[in-house]
């Protein structure tokens, strides 16, 4: 066995080896050579396809099992010691019971496979905001993705040293191989055996049965959000489902913005936005997760704990997100996209044609097939450093100071393009009552509208009421240095079903209004739901929107808002007595403003 200085780590690896009984154990060093060897062996086994070198150098396509295409919220557990700590927003099981069930599943589960040990850092290695994790997995697909999404290798072990703390993340696809048995190209377990489990008191993650990114790349949702959110509450910082970007105005003033939208609602597009307004520049820091701590100067500093993008492919095009298209050109991993005859990849709404190819299920496909060629949650995994607008400070260990928080969701009606909160508590109320129409990022969400507070419903590792209180507490600590809070909706439609706002680069006009609000240079109208710009307060120069559409886009329909109050009340009631009084008070204020 490799000589490991950290006793806790070597003991844990030995214990897991004994339990899972792999054929061999391999310690990952994060090198290019290691990546290549793994890809070569997956090419040889038929688990992946090498793409056309001219179109996508050093890039590969994987097809998952049709049952293993997204996160499984029904099979995701927060096993805190007390059920009340997990809250009604999480699936809870007694940790002892869950460990008994899962230990049985793990027993011999890696037979016939290699057990990979991946030392990784979330955040720049050695940053005071970063955390070290060790993922044990029997999936080489997970290893190559972790190479891109995190910082992997020997330097992490050096930083860990003899006594350093790490977050143990155990993963198995749950498909042991009998002697001589042919492996499938995407091994996984049936749905009822899948478990994505978190033990918050122990900072421990156990995932079984799925190879899908959100369930298997344990640094991402499991560590950087569910476990980190609990650590952040304990330690007085924030782990949020937010993109981070830097916007620079024509005078050279920088604004740092962190925005929370539910999965598949355009975080990657906004993070890489190409402003359409002259003189403004946008640079990307992160597209999915922000870790934030109060700095010496009392401001809130954010880092992106990840090192890559695991983006939704369908809908990504040179029109919607040219920077993402450039980012994913090389050194990328694609999952569940169409393989065209020329070994290029393709997905719906890519802005180009694919006449013939193999669909995500491995069948012959043409546009006339009558079914989507790529799965709606098909993904690309690409290194962040390849983004043409990556911010020079994207991996600065000190982070960037946040000026603006944005919340939002996908709402085809009711919610205006942008609203500013009256104060911190009102902004927290806006985040707490954020709602969205469901997307393909989770398999089991079917409702018409779901409340997804701070876009954290599937990712908050503890009671939602305590989490809202944490937001209020952070605001109290930040005082006057707290970021300003806005709510946006890019997805409003006319009664005839026409999109009212073109989105993408044009969203820069909305961000400009926010920045000018901070500078005291822009106005808005006080409405029952917050401060909403009048058409003349927004820079709409050069756009071809008609006045009626702009009016509709910014309209606050009191009646429609008032009609949603009982749903908000019911949602808060479901969360129970831990909902902070200050949030109830905000609800009452809003109710009064709407019915005055
Ligand atoms: C993601 C998600 O993959 O939120 O980022 O589901
Ligand atoms: Mn996400």
Coordinates of C-alpha atoms and ligand atoms in Angstrom, one line a residue:
X1 CA 0.0 0.0 0.0
X2 CA 1.1 3.6 -0.7
X3 CA 2.8 5.2 2.3
X4 CA 0.3 7.8 3.7
X5 CA 1.3 10.1 6.5
X6 CA -2.3 10.8 7.6
X7 CA -3.2 7.9 9.9
X8 CA -6.9 8.6 9.8
X9 CA -6.8 8.5 6.0
X10 CA -4.9 5.3 5.7
X11 CA -7.1 3.6 8.3
X12 CA -10.2 4.7 6.5
X13 CA -9.0 3.5 3.1
X14 CA -8.0 0.1 4.6
X15 CA -11.4 -0.2 6.3
X16 CA -13.2 0.5 3.0
X17 CA -11.0 -1.9 1.1
X18 CA -11.9 -4.6 3.6
X19 CA -15.6 -3.8 3.3
X20 CA -15.9 -3.4 -0.5
X21 CA -13.3 -6.0 -1.6
X22 CA -12.0 -4.4 -4.8
X23 CA -9.6 -6.3 -7.0
X24 CA -7.0 -3.5 -6.5
X25 CA -6.6 -0.1 -4.9
X26 CA -5.2 2.9 -6.9
X27 CA -4.2 6.3 -5.4
X28 CA -4.9 9.1 -7.9
X29 CA -2.2 11.6 -8.5
X30 CA -4.3 14.0 -10.8
X31 CA -1.7 13.8 -13.7
X32 CA -2.5 14.1 -17.4
X33 CA -1.0 10.7 -17.8
X34 CA -3.3 9.2 -15.3
X35 CA -6.3 10.9 -17.1
X36 CA -5.1 9.5 -20.4
X37 CA -4.6 6.0 -19.1
X38 CA -8.1 5.9 -17.6
X39 CA -9.6 7.2 -20.9
X40 CA -7.6 4.6 -22.9
X41 CA -8.9 1.8 -20.8
X42 CA -12.5 3.1 -21.0
X43 CA -12.1 3.4 -24.8
X44 CA -10.8 -0.2 -24.9
X45 CA -13.8 -1.5 -22.9
X46 CA -16.3 0.5 -25.0
X47 CA -17.5 2.7 -22.1
X48 CA -16.6 5.8 -24.0
X49 CA -16.1 7.2 -27.6
X50 CA -13.3 9.4 -28.7
X51 CA -14.7 12.4 -30.5
X52 CA -13.5 13.9 -33.8
X53 CA -10.1 15.4 -33.0
X54 CA -10.7 18.3 -35.4
X55 CA -13.9 19.3 -33.7
X56 CA -13.3 18.4 -30.1
X57 CA -9.6 17.6 -29.4
X58 CA -9.1 15.3 -26.4
X59 CA -12.8 14.9 -25.8
X60 CA -15.0 11.9 -25.1
X61 CA -18.7 10.9 -25.1
X62 CA -20.3 8.7 -22.5
X63 CA -23.8 7.3 -22.6
X64 CA -25.4 6.5 -19.2
X65 CA -27.8 3.8 -18.4
X66 CA -31.3 5.2 -19.2
X67 CA -32.3 5.0 -15.6
X68 CA -29.3 7.0 -14.4
X69 CA -29.5 10.4 -16.0
X70 CA -30.1 13.0 -13.2
X71 CA -30.1 13.6 -9.4
X72 CA -32.5 11.4 -7.5
X73 CA -34.0 13.5 -4.7
X74 CA -36.2 10.7 -3.4
X75 CA -33.1 8.7 -2.8
X76 CA -31.1 11.5 -1.2
X77 CA -30.8 11.4 2.6
X78 CA -29.7 13.7 5.4
X79 CA -29.0 11.3 8.3
X80 CA -28.6 13.7 11.2
X81 CA -28.8 12.3 14.7
X82 CA -32.0 14.2 15.4
X83 CA -34.7 14.2 12.7
X84 CA -35.6 17.8 13.5
X85 CA -32.1 18.9 12.5
X86 CA -32.7 17.6 8.9
X87 CA -36.1 19.3 8.7
X88 CA -39.1 18.6 6.6
X89 CA -37.2 19.8 3.5
X90 CA -35.0 16.6 3.6
X91 CA -35.5 12.9 3.6
X92 CA -34.3 11.7 7.0
X93 CA -33.3 8.2 8.2
X94 CA -31.7 7.4 11.5
X95 CA -28.0 7.3 10.8
X96 CA -27.6 3.9 12.5
X97 CA -30.3 2.3 10.4
X98 CA -29.0 3.9 7.2
X99 CA -25.5 2.7 7.9
X100 CA -26.8 -0.8 8.6
X101 CA -28.6 -0.9 5.2
X102 CA -25.8 0.7 3.3
X103 CA -23.0 -1.4 4.9
X104 CA -24.8 -4.5 3.6
X105 CA -24.9 -3.0 0.1
X106 CA -21.2 -2.0 0.3
X107 CA -20.2 -5.5 1.4
X108 CA -18.2 -6.8 -1.6
X109 CA -19.7 -4.2 -3.9
X110 CA -16.3 -3.5 -5.7
X111 CA -15.6 -7.1 -6.5
X112 CA -13.8 -7.3 -9.9
X113 CA -13.2 -3.5 -10.0
X114 CA -10.4 -1.1 -9.1
X115 CA -11.0 1.1 -6.0
X116 CA -9.7 4.6 -6.8
X117 CA -8.7 6.9 -3.9
X118 CA -9.0 10.6 -5.0
X119 CA -7.5 13.3 -2.8
X120 CA -9.2 16.5 -3.9
X121 CA -9.5 20.1 -2.8
X122 CA -12.6 22.2 -3.1
X123 CA -11.2 25.7 -3.6
X124 CA -7.6 26.6 -4.3
X125 CA -5.3 24.3 -2.5
X126 CA -4.4 25.8 0.9
X127 CA -6.9 28.7 0.7
X128 CA -8.4 29.5 4.2
X129 CA -11.9 29.0 2.6
X130 CA -11.0 25.6 0.9
X131 CA -11.8 22.1 2.2
X132 CA -10.1 18.8 1.5
X133 CA -12.1 15.7 0.5
X134 CA -11.1 12.2 -0.2
X135 CA -13.4 10.3 -2.6
X136 CA -13.2 6.6 -2.8
X137 CA -14.9 5.3 -5.9
X138 CA -15.0 2.2 -8.2
X139 CA -15.9 4.4 -11.3
X140 CA -13.2 5.5 -13.6
X141 CA -15.8 7.9 -15.1
X142 CA -16.0 9.6 -11.7
X143 CA -12.2 9.9 -11.5
X144 CA -11.8 11.6 -14.9
X145 CA -14.7 14.0 -14.1
X146 CA -13.2 14.8 -10.7
X147 CA -9.9 15.6 -12.5
X148 CA -11.8 18.4 -14.2
X149 CA -14.2 19.5 -11.5
X150 CA -11.8 19.6 -8.6
X151 CA -8.1 19.9 -7.8
X152 CA -6.8 16.4 -7.5
X153 CA -3.5 15.0 -6.5
X154 CA -0.4 14.7 -4.4
X155 CA -0.4 18.4 -3.5
X156 CA -3.7 17.8 -1.6
X157 CA -2.1 15.0 0.4
X158 CA 0.9 17.3 1.2
X159 CA -1.5 20.0 2.4
X160 CA -3.5 17.5 4.4
X161 CA -0.3 16.4 6.2
X162 CA -0.3 14.0 9.2
X163 CA -3.1 15.5 11.1
X164 CA -5.2 17.5 8.7
X165 CA -9.0 17.0 8.5
X166 CA -10.7 15.7 5.4
X167 CA -14.2 14.9 4.4
X168 CA -14.6 11.2 3.6
X169 CA -16.7 10.6 0.5
X170 CA -17.5 7.0 -0.4
X171 CA -18.9 6.1 -3.7
X172 CA -19.7 2.9 -5.5
X173 CA -21.7 2.2 -8.7
X174 CA -23.1 -0.8 -6.9
X175 CA -22.4 -3.4 -9.5
X176 CA -19.9 -6.0 -8.4
X177 CA -18.5 -8.2 -11.2
X178 CA -18.4 -11.9 -11.0
X179 CA -15.3 -13.7 -12.3
X180 CA -15.4 -13.5 -16.1
X181 CA -18.5 -11.4 -16.2
X182 CA -18.6 -8.8 -19.0
X183 CA -18.9 -5.2 -17.5
X184 CA -21.7 -2.9 -18.8
X185 CA -20.7 0.4 -20.4
X186 CA -22.5 2.3 -17.5
X187 CA -22.7 0.1 -14.5
X188 CA -25.2 1.2 -11.8
X189 CA -27.7 -0.3 -9.3
X190 CA -31.5 -0.3 -9.7
X191 CA -33.3 2.8 -8.3
X192 CA -34.4 1.2 -5.1
X193 CA -30.8 0.4 -4.2
X194 CA -29.5 3.9 -4.9
X195 CA -28.6 6.0 -1.9
X196 CA -27.1 9.4 -1.8
X197 CA -26.5 9.8 2.0
X198 CA -25.1 12.5 4.2
X199 CA -24.1 12.2 7.8
X200 CA -23.7 15.9 8.8
X201 CA -22.4 15.4 12.3
X202 CA -19.6 13.3 11.0
X203 CA -19.0 15.3 7.8
X204 CA -19.4 12.0 6.0
X205 CA -20.8 11.1 2.6
X206 CA -21.9 7.7 1.4
X207 CA -23.2 7.3 -2.2
X208 CA -24.3 4.0 -3.7
X209 CA -25.7 2.9 -7.0
X210 CA -25.5 5.9 -9.3
X211 CA -22.8 7.1 -11.7
X212 CA -24.6 10.4 -12.6
X213 CA -22.5 13.5 -11.8
X214 CA -24.7 15.1 -9.2
X215 CA -24.9 11.7 -7.3
X216 CA -21.4 10.5 -7.9
X217 CA -19.0 13.5 -8.2
X218 CA -19.1 13.8 -4.4
X219 CA -17.2 17.1 -4.2
X220 CA -20.1 18.9 -5.9
X221 CA -23.6 18.8 -4.5
X222 CA -22.9 16.4 -1.6
X223 CA -19.8 18.1 -0.2
X224 CA -19.8 21.6 -1.5
X225 CA -23.5 22.1 -0.7
X226 CA -25.1 19.6 1.6
X227 CA -22.2 19.0 4.0
X228 CA -20.7 22.4 3.5
X229 CA -24.0 24.2 4.3
X230 CA -24.0 22.5 7.7
X231 CA -20.4 23.3 8.3
X232 CA -21.0 26.9 7.2
X233 CA -23.9 27.3 9.7
X234 CA -21.7 25.8 12.4
X235 CA -18.7 28.0 11.6
X236 CA -20.4 31.2 10.5
X237 CA -19.9 31.3 6.7
X238 CA -22.1 30.5 3.7
X239 CA -22.2 27.7 1.1
X240 CA -24.6 28.6 -1.6
X241 CA -26.0 27.3 -4.9
X242 CA -24.8 30.4 -6.7
X243 CA -22.8 31.5 -9.8
X244 CA -20.2 34.2 -9.2
X245 CA -19.3 36.9 -11.8
X246 CA -17.5 40.1 -12.1
X247 CA -19.1 43.0 -14.0
X248 CA -17.0 46.0 -14.9
X249 CA -18.6 49.2 -16.0
X250 CA -17.3 51.6 -18.6
X251 CA -15.6 53.7 -15.8
X252 CA -13.7 50.6 -14.7
X253 CA -15.6 50.0 -11.5
X254 CA -16.0 46.4 -10.6
X255 CA -19.1 44.7 -9.2
X256 CA -19.1 41.1 -7.9
X257 CA -22.4 39.4 -8.2
X258 CA -23.5 36.0 -6.8
X259 CA -26.8 34.6 -8.1
X260 CA -28.9 31.6 -7.1
X261 CA -31.2 30.0 -9.6
X262 CA -32.6 26.5 -9.4
X263 CA -30.8 23.8 -11.5
X264 CA -31.1 24.2 -15.3
X265 CA -32.4 27.8 -15.0
X266 CA -29.5 29.5 -16.8
X267 CA -26.8 30.0 -14.1
X268 CA -24.0 28.9 -16.5
X269 CA -25.4 31.3 -19.2
X270 CA -25.5 34.3 -16.8
X271 CA -22.0 33.5 -15.4
X272 CA -20.6 33.6 -18.9
X273 CA -22.8 36.4 -20.3
X274 CA -21.5 38.6 -23.1
X275 CA -23.0 42.0 -22.3
X276 CA -24.8 43.7 -25.2
X277 CA -24.4 47.1 -23.8
X278 CA -21.3 49.1 -24.8
X279 CA -18.4 49.3 -22.5
X280 CA -19.5 46.7 -20.0
X281 CA -17.5 43.6 -19.3
X282 CA -18.4 40.3 -17.7
X283 CA -15.9 37.8 -16.3
X284 CA -16.8 34.3 -14.9
X285 CA -15.7 33.2 -11.5
X286 CA -18.0 30.2 -11.0
X287 CA -21.3 28.8 -12.4
X288 CA -22.8 26.7 -9.7
X289 CA -21.5 27.0 -6.1
X290 CA -20.2 29.9 -4.0
X291 CA -18.4 29.6 -0.6
X292 CA -18.4 32.9 1.2
X293 CA -16.7 34.2 4.4
X294 CA -16.6 37.6 6.0
X295 CA -13.2 39.1 5.5
X296 CA -11.0 41.4 7.7
X297 CA -12.7 44.4 6.2
X298 CA -16.2 43.2 7.2
X299 CA -17.2 42.4 3.6
X300 CA -18.3 39.0 2.2
X301 CA -15.7 37.3 0.1
X302 CA -16.6 34.4 -2.3
X303 CA -14.6 31.6 -3.9
X304 CA -15.8 29.1 -6.4
X305 CA -14.9 25.7 -4.8
X306 CA -15.0 24.0 -8.2
X307 CA -12.4 23.9 -11.0
X308 CA -14.7 23.0 -13.9
X309 CA -18.2 23.3 -15.3
X310 CA -20.7 20.5 -15.3
X311 CA -23.2 22.2 -17.5
X312 CA -26.5 21.3 -19.1
X313 CA -25.7 20.8 -22.8
X314 CA -29.2 21.1 -24.5
X315 CA -29.9 24.8 -25.2
X316 CA -26.2 25.7 -25.2
X317 CA -25.3 27.4 -28.5
X318 CA -23.2 30.2 -30.0
X319 CA -26.3 32.3 -29.7
X320 CA -27.2 31.5 -26.1
X321 CA -23.7 31.0 -24.6
X322 CA -20.7 31.5 -27.0
X323 CA -18.3 31.4 -24.1
X324 CA -19.5 28.0 -23.0
X325 CA -19.2 26.7 -26.6
X326 CA -15.6 27.9 -26.7
X327 CA -15.0 26.4 -23.2
X328 CA -16.2 22.9 -24.2
X329 CA -14.4 22.8 -27.5
X330 CA -11.4 20.8 -26.1
X331 CA -10.5 18.5 -23.2
X332 CA -14.1 17.9 -22.3
X333 CA -16.3 15.0 -21.3
X334 CA -19.8 14.8 -22.8
X335 CA -22.6 12.6 -21.3
X336 CA -25.8 11.6 -23.0
X337 CA -25.4 13.8 -26.2
X338 CA -25.9 12.6 -29.8
X339 CA -22.9 11.2 -31.6
X340 CA -23.0 12.5 -35.2
X341 CA -21.7 10.5 -38.1
X342 CA -18.5 12.6 -38.2
X343 CA -18.0 11.8 -34.5
X344 CA -18.9 15.3 -33.4
X345 CA -21.4 15.8 -30.5
X346 CA -24.8 17.4 -30.9
X347 CA -27.8 18.3 -28.7
X348 CA -31.1 20.0 -29.1
X349 CA -31.0 23.8 -29.7
X350 CA -27.3 23.8 -30.4
X351 CA -28.0 26.1 -33.4
X352 CA -26.5 23.7 -35.9
X353 CA -27.9 20.6 -37.7
X354 CA -27.2 17.0 -37.2
X355 CA -28.7 14.9 -39.9
X356 CA -27.9 11.5 -38.6
X357 CA -26.2 9.9 -35.7
X358 CA -26.6 7.8 -32.5
X359 CA -28.8 9.1 -29.8
X360 CA -28.1 9.1 -26.0
X361 CA -29.7 5.6 -25.8
X362 CA -27.3 4.3 -28.4
X363 CA -29.9 4.0 -31.2
X364 CA -29.7 5.3 -34.7
X365 CA -31.2 8.8 -34.8
X366 CA -32.3 11.4 -37.3
X367 CA -34.3 14.7 -36.6
X368 CA -37.3 12.7 -37.9
X369 CA -37.0 10.1 -35.2
X370 CA -39.7 11.8 -33.1
X371 CA -37.7 11.7 -29.9
X372 CA -35.0 13.9 -28.6
X373 CA -31.5 12.9 -29.6
X374 CA -29.8 14.1 -26.4
X375 CA -31.2 13.6 -23.0
X376 CA -32.6 17.0 -21.7
X377 CA -30.1 16.7 -18.8
X378 CA -27.2 15.8 -21.1
X379 CA -24.0 17.4 -19.7
X380 CA -20.6 18.7 -20.6
X381 CA -17.7 18.6 -18.2
X382 CA -15.0 21.2 -19.0
X383 CA -12.1 22.9 -17.2
X384 CA -12.9 26.4 -15.9
X385 CA -9.6 27.7 -17.1
X386 CA -10.7 27.2 -20.7
X387 CA -13.5 29.7 -20.5
X388 CA -12.5 32.7 -22.6
X389 CA -13.9 35.1 -20.0
X390 CA -12.6 33.4 -16.9
X391 CA -11.8 36.1 -14.4
X392 CA -8.1 36.5 -13.5
X393 CA -9.2 36.2 -9.8
X394 CA -11.3 33.1 -10.3
X395 CA -8.9 31.0 -8.3
X396 CA -7.6 33.7 -6.0
X397 CA -7.5 32.1 -2.6
X398 CA -8.8 35.3 -1.0
X399 CA -11.9 35.3 -3.1
X400 CA -13.8 38.4 -4.4
X401 CA -16.0 40.8 -2.4
X402 CA -19.7 40.3 -3.2
X403 CA -21.8 43.5 -3.9
X404 CA -25.0 42.0 -5.2
X405 CA -27.1 38.9 -4.5
X406 CA -29.6 37.8 -7.1
X407 CA -32.4 35.2 -6.6
X408 CA -34.7 33.9 -9.3
X409 CA -36.5 31.1 -11.0
X410 CA -38.3 30.1 -14.1
X411 CA -41.7 31.8 -14.0
X412 CA -43.7 32.2 -17.2
X413 CA -46.2 34.6 -15.4
X414 CA -46.6 36.9 -12.4
X415 CA -43.0 37.7 -11.6
X416 CA -41.5 40.8 -13.1
X417 CA -38.1 41.0 -14.9
X418 CA -36.4 42.5 -11.8
X419 CA -37.2 43.6 -8.3
X420 CA -35.0 45.1 -5.6
X421 CA -35.6 44.2 -2.0
X422 CA -36.4 47.0 0.5
X423 CA -33.7 45.8 2.9
X424 CA -31.8 42.6 4.0
X425 CA -34.7 40.9 5.7
X426 CA -37.0 41.6 2.7
X427 CA -34.3 40.2 0.5
X428 CA -34.0 37.0 2.6
X429 CA -37.8 36.7 2.4
X430 CA -37.5 37.0 -1.4
X431 CA -34.9 34.2 -1.4
X432 CA -36.9 32.1 1.0
X433 CA -40.0 32.2 -1.1
X434 CA -38.3 31.8 -4.5
X435 CA -40.3 29.4 -6.8
X436 CA -39.7 27.9 -10.1
X437 CA -41.3 25.6 -12.7
X438 CA -39.4 22.3 -12.6
X439 CA -36.6 21.3 -15.0
X440 CA -34.9 18.1 -16.1
X441 CA -32.0 18.3 -13.6
X442 CA -33.9 16.1 -11.1
X443 CA -35.8 12.9 -12.1
X444 CA -38.6 13.0 -9.6
X445 CA -39.9 16.6 -9.5
X446 CA -43.2 16.8 -11.3
X447 CA -45.2 19.6 -9.7
X448 CA -46.2 22.8 -11.7
X449 CA -44.4 25.2 -9.4
X450 CA -42.1 24.4 -6.6
X451 CA -40.8 26.6 -3.9
X452 CA -37.1 26.3 -4.0
X453 CA -35.7 28.7 -1.3
X454 CA -32.4 30.2 -2.4
X455 CA -32.3 27.4 -5.0
X456 CA -31.2 25.2 -2.1
X457 CA -34.2 23.0 -1.6
X458 CA -32.3 19.9 -2.9
X459 CA -29.0 21.0 -1.4
X460 CA -29.5 22.4 2.1
X461 CA -28.1 19.8 4.5
X462 CA -30.2 20.9 7.5
X463 CA -33.6 22.4 8.5
X464 CA -34.7 25.1 6.1
X465 CA -36.0 27.2 9.0
X466 CA -32.5 27.2 10.6
X467 CA -31.0 28.0 7.2
X468 CA -33.2 31.1 6.9
X469 CA -32.2 32.1 10.4
X470 CA -28.5 31.7 9.3
X471 CA -29.2 34.1 6.4
X472 CA -30.7 36.6 8.8
X473 CA -27.7 36.2 11.2
X474 CA -25.2 36.7 8.4
X475 CA -27.0 39.9 7.5
X476 CA -26.8 41.1 11.1
X477 CA -23.0 40.4 11.1
X478 CA -22.5 42.2 7.7
X479 CA -24.6 45.2 8.6
X480 CA -24.1 48.0 6.2
X481 CA -21.5 46.0 4.3
X482 CA -24.1 43.4 3.3
X483 CA -24.7 42.9 -0.5
X484 CA -27.9 44.4 -1.9
X485 CA -30.5 41.8 -2.9
X486 CA -32.5 41.5 -6.1
X487 CA -34.9 39.0 -7.7
X488 CA -35.0 38.4 -11.4
X489 CA -37.2 36.5 -13.9
X490 CA -35.9 36.1 -17.4
X491 CA -38.8 33.7 -18.4
X492 CA -42.0 35.8 -18.3
X493 CA -44.3 35.2 -21.3
X494 CA -47.2 37.1 -22.8
X495 CA -50.7 35.6 -22.5
X496 CA -50.2 34.3 -26.1
X497 CA -47.1 32.4 -24.9
X498 CA -44.4 34.6 -26.4
X499 CA -41.2 35.2 -24.4
X500 CA -41.2 38.9 -23.4
X501 CA -37.5 39.2 -22.8
X502 CA -34.7 37.9 -25.0
X503 CA -32.4 37.0 -22.1
X504 CA -28.7 36.0 -22.5
X505 CA -26.4 39.0 -23.2
X506 CA -29.4 41.4 -22.9
X507 CA -29.6 40.5 -19.2
X508 CA -26.6 42.9 -18.9
X509 CA -29.2 45.7 -19.0
X510 CA -30.8 44.4 -15.9
X511 CA -27.4 44.0 -14.1
X512 CA -26.6 47.5 -15.2
X513 CA -29.7 48.8 -13.4
X514 CA -28.6 46.9 -10.3
X515 CA -25.1 48.4 -10.4
X516 CA -26.5 51.9 -10.9
X517 CA -28.9 51.3 -7.9
X518 CA -25.8 50.6 -5.8
X519 CA -24.2 53.8 -7.0
X520 CA -27.4 55.8 -6.3
X521 CA -27.7 56.6 -10.0
X522 CA -30.9 54.7 -11.0
X523 CA -34.5 54.9 -9.9
X524 CA -37.4 52.5 -9.6
X525 CA -40.9 52.5 -8.4
X526 CA -42.0 51.3 -5.0
X527 CA -44.4 48.4 -5.4
X528 CA -46.0 46.0 -3.0
X529 CA -43.3 43.4 -3.8
X530 CA -40.2 45.7 -3.8
X531 CA -38.6 48.3 -6.0
X532 CA -39.3 47.6 -9.7
X533 CA -37.8 49.8 -12.5
X534 CA -40.0 51.8 -14.7
X535 CA -39.3 51.3 -18.4
X536 CA -37.3 54.6 -18.5
X537 CA -35.1 53.4 -15.6
X538 CA -33.7 50.6 -17.8
X539 CA -31.2 51.0 -20.6
X540 CA -33.2 49.5 -23.5
X541 CA -31.4 51.4 -26.2
X542 CA -31.0 49.5 -29.4
X543 CA -33.6 46.8 -28.4
X544 CA -36.6 46.3 -30.5
X545 CA -39.1 45.6 -27.7
X546 CA -42.5 47.2 -28.0
X547 CA -43.8 49.3 -25.2
X548 CA -46.6 47.0 -24.4
X549 CA -44.2 44.1 -23.9
X550 CA -42.0 46.2 -21.7
X551 CA -45.0 47.2 -19.6
X552 CA -46.0 43.5 -19.3
X553 CA -42.5 42.5 -18.4
X554 CA -42.4 45.0 -15.5
X555 CA -46.0 44.7 -14.4
X556 CA -46.8 43.9 -10.8
X557 CA -50.3 42.3 -10.8
X558 CA -51.4 42.7 -7.2
X559 CA -54.2 40.2 -7.6
X560 CA -52.0 37.5 -9.0
X561 CA -49.4 38.1 -6.3
X562 CA -52.1 38.0 -3.6
X563 CA -53.4 34.8 -5.0
X564 CA -50.0 33.2 -4.3
X565 CA -49.9 34.2 -0.7
X566 CA -51.9 31.1 0.6
X567 CA -49.4 28.8 -1.2
X568 CA -46.4 30.7 0.4
X569 CA -48.2 30.4 3.8
X570 CA -48.8 26.7 3.3
X571 CA -45.1 26.2 2.3
X572 CA -43.9 28.0 5.4
X573 CA -46.4 26.0 7.6
X574 CA -45.0 22.8 6.2
X575 CA -41.5 23.9 7.4
X576 CA -43.0 24.3 10.9
X577 CA -42.0 26.3 13.9
X578 CA -38.4 26.9 13.0
X579 CA -39.4 29.5 10.4
X580 CA -38.0 32.7 11.9
X581 CA -40.4 35.3 13.2
X582 CA -38.6 37.9 11.0
X583 CA -39.6 35.9 7.9
X584 CA -43.3 35.7 9.1
X585 CA -43.1 39.5 9.7
X586 CA -41.9 40.0 6.1
X587 CA -44.8 37.8 4.9
X588 CA -47.2 40.0 6.8
X589 CA -45.7 43.2 5.5
X590 CA -46.0 41.9 1.9
X591 CA -49.5 40.8 2.5
X592 CA -50.4 44.3 3.9
X593 CA -48.8 46.0 0.9
X594 CA -50.6 43.8 -1.5
X595 CA -54.0 44.3 0.0
X596 CA -53.7 47.9 1.1
Ligands
LIG1 C1 -26.4 20.9 -11.2 C2 -27.7 20.8 -10.5 O1 -26.0 19.9 -11.8 O2 -28.0 21.8 -9.9 O3 -25.7 21.9 -11.1 O4 -28.4 19.9 -10.6
LIG2 MN1 -26.5 23.3 -9.7

